[in-house]
mmCIF file with all atom_site columns, C-alpha atoms in Angstrom:
data_model
loop_
_atom_site.group_PDB
_atom_site.id
_atom_site.type_symbol
_atom_site.label_atom_id
_atom_site.label_alt_id
_atom_site.label_comp_id
_atom_site.label_asym_id
_atom_site.label_entity_id
_atom_site.label_seq_id
_atom_site.pdbx_PDB_ins_code
_atom_site.Cartn_x
_atom_site.Cartn_y
_atom_site.Cartn_z
_atom_site.occupancy
_atom_site.B_iso_or_equiv
_atom_site.pdbx_formal_charge
_atom_site.auth_seq_id
_atom_site.auth_comp_id
_atom_site.auth_asym_id
_atom_site.auth_atom_id
_atom_site.pdbx_PDB_model_num
ATOM 1  C CA . MET A 1 1  ? 74.702  17.049 22.203 1.00 51.00 ? 141 MET A CA 1
ATOM 2  C CA . LYS A 1 2  ? 77.818  16.357 20.146 1.00 60.00 ? 142 LYS A CA 1
ATOM 3  C CA . GLN A 1 3  ? 81.033  17.177 21.997 1.00 64.00 ? 143 GLN A CA 1
ATOM 4  C CA . PRO A 1 4  ? 83.643  19.248 20.127 1.00 65.00 ? 144 PRO A CA 1
ATOM 5  C CA . MET A 1 5  ? 86.948  17.654 19.216 1.00 73.00 ? 145 MET A CA 1
ATOM 6  C CA . PRO A 1 6  ? 89.643  18.196 21.846 1.00 82.00 ? 146 PRO A CA 1
ATOM 7  C CA . TYR A 1 7  ? 91.748  21.287 21.191 1.00 84.00 ? 147 TYR A CA 1
ATOM 8  C CA . LYS A 1 8  ? 95.404  20.408 20.562 1.00 88.00 ? 148 LYS A CA 1
ATOM 9  C CA . GLY A 1 9  ? 96.794  23.722 19.340 1.00 93.00 ? 149 GLY A CA 1
ATOM 10 C CA . PRO A 1 10 ? 98.827  26.453 21.011 1.00 96.00 ? 150 PRO A CA 1
ATOM 11 C CA . GLN A 1 11 ? 98.061  27.184 24.638 1.00 95.00 ? 151 GLN A CA 1
ATOM 12 C CA . VAL A 1 12 ? 97.340  30.513 26.297 1.00 96.00 ? 152 VAL A CA 1
ATOM 13 C CA . GLY A 1 13 ? 100.426 32.739 26.128 1.00 97.00 ? 153 GLY A CA 1
ATOM 14 C CA . GLN A 1 14 ? 101.911 30.939 23.132 1.00 97.00 ? 154 GLN A CA 1
ATOM 15 C CA . GLU A 1 15 ? 102.340 32.283 19.619 1.00 96.00 ? 155 GLU A CA 1
ATOM 16 C CA . ALA A 1 16 ? 99.562  31.083 17.314 1.00 97.00 ? 156 ALA A CA 1
ATOM 17 C CA . TYR A 1 17 ? 98.849  31.257 13.587 1.00 96.00 ? 157 TYR A CA 1
ATOM 18 C CA . ASP A 1 18 ? 95.252  31.935 12.500 1.00 96.00 ? 158 ASP A CA 1
ATOM 19 C CA . ALA A 1 19 ? 94.878  30.187 9.136  1.00 94.00 ? 159 ALA A CA 1
ATOM 20 C CA . ALA A 1 20 ? 91.654  32.050 8.336  1.00 94.00 ? 160 ALA A CA 1
ATOM 21 C CA . THR A 1 21 ? 93.302  35.489 8.478  1.00 94.00 ? 161 THR A CA 1
ATOM 22 C CA . GLY A 1 22 ? 96.963  34.616 7.889  1.00 93.00 ? 162 GLY A CA 1
ATOM 23 C CA . ARG A 1 23 ? 97.874  36.499 11.061 1.00 95.00 ? 163 ARG A CA 1
ATOM 24 C CA . VAL A 1 24 ? 100.106 35.481 13.943 1.00 95.00 ? 164 VAL A CA 1
ATOM 25 C CA . GLY A 1 25 ? 99.320  36.513 17.490 1.00 97.00 ? 165 GLY A CA 1
ATOM 26 C CA . VAL A 1 26 ? 99.486  35.368 21.068 1.00 98.00 ? 166 VAL A CA 1
ATOM 27 C CA . LEU A 1 27 ? 96.625  33.161 22.200 1.00 97.00 ? 167 LEU A CA 1
ATOM 28 C CA . GLN A 1 28 ? 94.767  34.918 25.022 1.00 97.00 ? 168 GLN A CA 1
ATOM 29 C CA . ALA A 1 29 ? 91.934  32.442 25.699 1.00 94.00 ? 169 ALA A CA 1
ATOM 30 C CA . ILE A 1 30 ? 89.602  29.805 24.284 1.00 92.00 ? 170 ILE A CA 1
ATOM 31 C CA . HIS A 1 31 ? 86.013  29.775 25.490 1.00 89.00 ? 171 HIS A CA 1
ATOM 32 C CA . ASP A 1 32 ? 82.854  27.854 24.762 1.00 86.00 ? 172 ASP A CA 1
ATOM 33 C CA . VAL A 1 33 ? 80.508  30.186 22.902 1.00 81.00 ? 173 VAL A CA 1
ATOM 34 C CA . SER A 1 34 ? 77.894  29.568 25.603 1.00 80.00 ? 174 SER A CA 1
ATOM 35 C CA . GLU A 1 35 ? 80.166  31.430 28.066 1.00 79.00 ? 175 GLU A CA 1
ATOM 36 C CA . LEU A 1 36 ? 80.208  34.622 26.003 1.00 76.00 ? 176 LEU A CA 1
ATOM 37 C CA . ALA A 1 37 ? 77.920  37.569 26.638 1.00 70.00 ? 177 ALA A CA 1
ATOM 38 C CA . PHE A 1 38 ? 78.237  39.119 23.166 1.00 70.00 ? 178 PHE A CA 1
ATOM 39 C CA . ASP A 1 39 ? 77.471  38.203 19.565 1.00 69.00 ? 179 ASP A CA 1
ATOM 40 C CA . HIS A 1 40 ? 80.604  36.278 18.615 1.00 62.00 ? 180 HIS A CA 1
ATOM 41 C CA . LYS A 1 41 ? 79.502  35.300 15.078 1.00 71.00 ? 181 LYS A CA 1
ATOM 42 C CA . MET A 1 42 ? 81.328  31.981 15.347 1.00 67.00 ? 182 MET A CA 1
ATOM 43 C CA . SER A 1 43 ? 79.786  28.927 13.737 1.00 70.00 ? 183 SER A CA 1
ATOM 44 C CA . GLY A 1 44 ? 81.518  26.404 16.005 1.00 74.00 ? 184 GLY A CA 1
ATOM 45 C CA . PRO A 1 45 ? 81.197  25.609 19.691 1.00 80.00 ? 185 PRO A CA 1
ATOM 46 C CA . ARG A 1 46 ? 84.336  27.501 20.773 1.00 88.00 ? 186 ARG A CA 1
ATOM 47 C CA . VAL A 1 47 ? 86.059  30.793 20.082 1.00 91.00 ? 187 VAL A CA 1
ATOM 48 C CA . ALA A 1 48 ? 89.744  31.705 20.388 1.00 94.00 ? 188 ALA A CA 1
ATOM 49 C CA . PHE A 1 49 ? 90.981  35.176 21.307 1.00 94.00 ? 189 PHE A CA 1
ATOM 50 C CA . LEU A 1 50 ? 94.304  36.285 19.809 1.00 97.00 ? 190 LEU A CA 1
ATOM 51 C CA . ARG A 1 51 ? 96.278  39.515 20.124 1.00 97.00 ? 191 ARG A CA 1
ATOM 52 C CA . PRO A 1 52 ? 99.353  40.758 18.220 1.00 96.00 ? 192 PRO A CA 1
ATOM 53 C CA . ALA A 1 53 ? 102.552 40.060 20.173 1.00 92.00 ? 193 ALA A CA 1
ATOM 54 C CA . GLN A 1 54 ? 103.539 43.741 20.227 1.00 91.00 ? 194 GLN A CA 1
ATOM 55 C CA . GLY A 1 55 ? 100.074 44.752 21.371 1.00 91.00 ? 195 GLY A CA 1
ATOM 56 C CA . GLY A 1 56 ? 97.123  45.907 19.418 1.00 93.00 ? 196 GLY A CA 1
ATOM 57 C CA . GLU A 1 57 ? 93.562  44.916 18.751 1.00 95.00 ? 197 GLU A CA 1
ATOM 58 C CA . GLU A 1 58 ? 92.480  41.451 19.781 1.00 95.00 ? 198 GLU A CA 1
ATOM 59 C CA . TRP A 1 59 ? 90.619  39.333 17.238 1.00 96.00 ? 199 TRP A CA 1
ATOM 60 C CA . LEU A 1 60 ? 88.406  36.266 17.372 1.00 93.00 ? 200 LEU A CA 1
ATOM 61 C CA . ALA A 1 61 ? 89.186  33.021 15.587 1.00 94.00 ? 201 ALA A CA 1
ATOM 62 C CA . ASP A 1 62 ? 87.749  29.559 15.199 1.00 92.00 ? 202 ASP A CA 1
ATOM 63 C CA . PRO A 1 63 ? 90.052  27.289 17.257 1.00 93.00 ? 203 PRO A CA 1
ATOM 64 C CA . GLY A 1 64 ? 89.971  24.834 14.340 1.00 91.00 ? 204 GLY A CA 1
ATOM 65 C CA . ASN A 1 65 ? 91.975  27.404 12.351 1.00 93.00 ? 205 ASN A CA 1
ATOM 66 C CA . VAL A 1 66 ? 94.526  28.095 15.102 1.00 95.00 ? 206 VAL A CA 1
ATOM 67 C CA . ARG A 1 67 ? 97.831  26.316 14.602 1.00 94.00 ? 207 ARG A CA 1
ATOM 68 C CA . PHE A 1 68 ? 101.375 26.357 15.875 1.00 95.00 ? 208 PHE A CA 1
ATOM 69 C CA . PRO A 1 69 ? 103.390 28.650 13.570 1.00 92.00 ? 209 PRO A CA 1
ATOM 70 C CA . GLU A 1 70 ? 105.978 25.858 13.224 1.00 88.00 ? 210 GLU A CA 1
ATOM 71 C CA . GLU A 1 71 ? 103.347 23.703 11.487 1.00 84.00 ? 211 GLU A CA 1
ATOM 72 C CA . VAL A 1 72 ? 102.942 26.347 8.804  1.00 80.00 ? 212 VAL A CA 1
ATOM 73 C CA . ARG A 1 73 ? 106.677 26.949 8.429  1.00 69.00 ? 213 ARG A CA 1
ATOM 74 C CA . THR A 1 74 ? 107.286 23.242 7.745  1.00 65.00 ? 214 THR A CA 1
ATOM 75 C CA . ASP A 1 75 ? 104.201 22.579 5.585  1.00 63.00 ? 215 ASP A CA 1
ATOM 76 C CA . PRO A 1 76 ? 105.417 20.620 2.532  1.00 60.00 ? 216 PRO A CA 1
ATOM 77 C CA . ASP A 1 77 ? 102.747 22.314 0.373  1.00 61.00 ? 217 ASP A CA 1
ATOM 78 C CA . SER A 1 78 ? 104.072 25.789 1.151  1.00 57.00 ? 218 SER A CA 1
ATOM 79 C CA . ASP A 1 79 ? 106.294 27.602 -1.327 1.00 56.00 ? 219 ASP A CA 1
ATOM 80 C CA . GLY A 1 80 ? 108.775 28.497 1.407  1.00 52.00 ? 220 GLY A CA 1
ATOM 81 C CA . GLU A 1 81 ? 107.187 31.896 1.960  1.00 56.00 ? 221 GLU A CA 1
ATOM 82 C CA . LEU A 1 82 ? 105.772 32.463 5.401  1.00 54.00 ? 222 LEU A CA 1
ATOM 83 C CA . PRO A 1 83 ? 102.223 33.798 5.061  1.00 55.00 ? 223 PRO A CA 1
ATOM 84 C CA . TRP A 1 84 ? 102.765 36.456 7.733  1.00 51.00 ? 224 TRP A CA 1
ATOM 85 C CA . SER A 1 85 ? 106.166 37.709 6.505  1.00 50.00 ? 225 SER A CA 1
#
């Protein structure tokens, strides 16, 4: 079985940007999909759980789309607008 690439993004408790949704939240956990007891609808081997910093509904993300917000703020291809502003 092919091993997934090591995760090098934000850690649990840190602010994280989900590139797929354009949302910023706090990373709650990353789990292998085999550990989950519900239909996660993720195509990869892991799933990230994020929650808005001020509270609210948690959402699932592909860890490959989870980045440090600073990476997005300093992206040379961006137009200077923050996607979550």
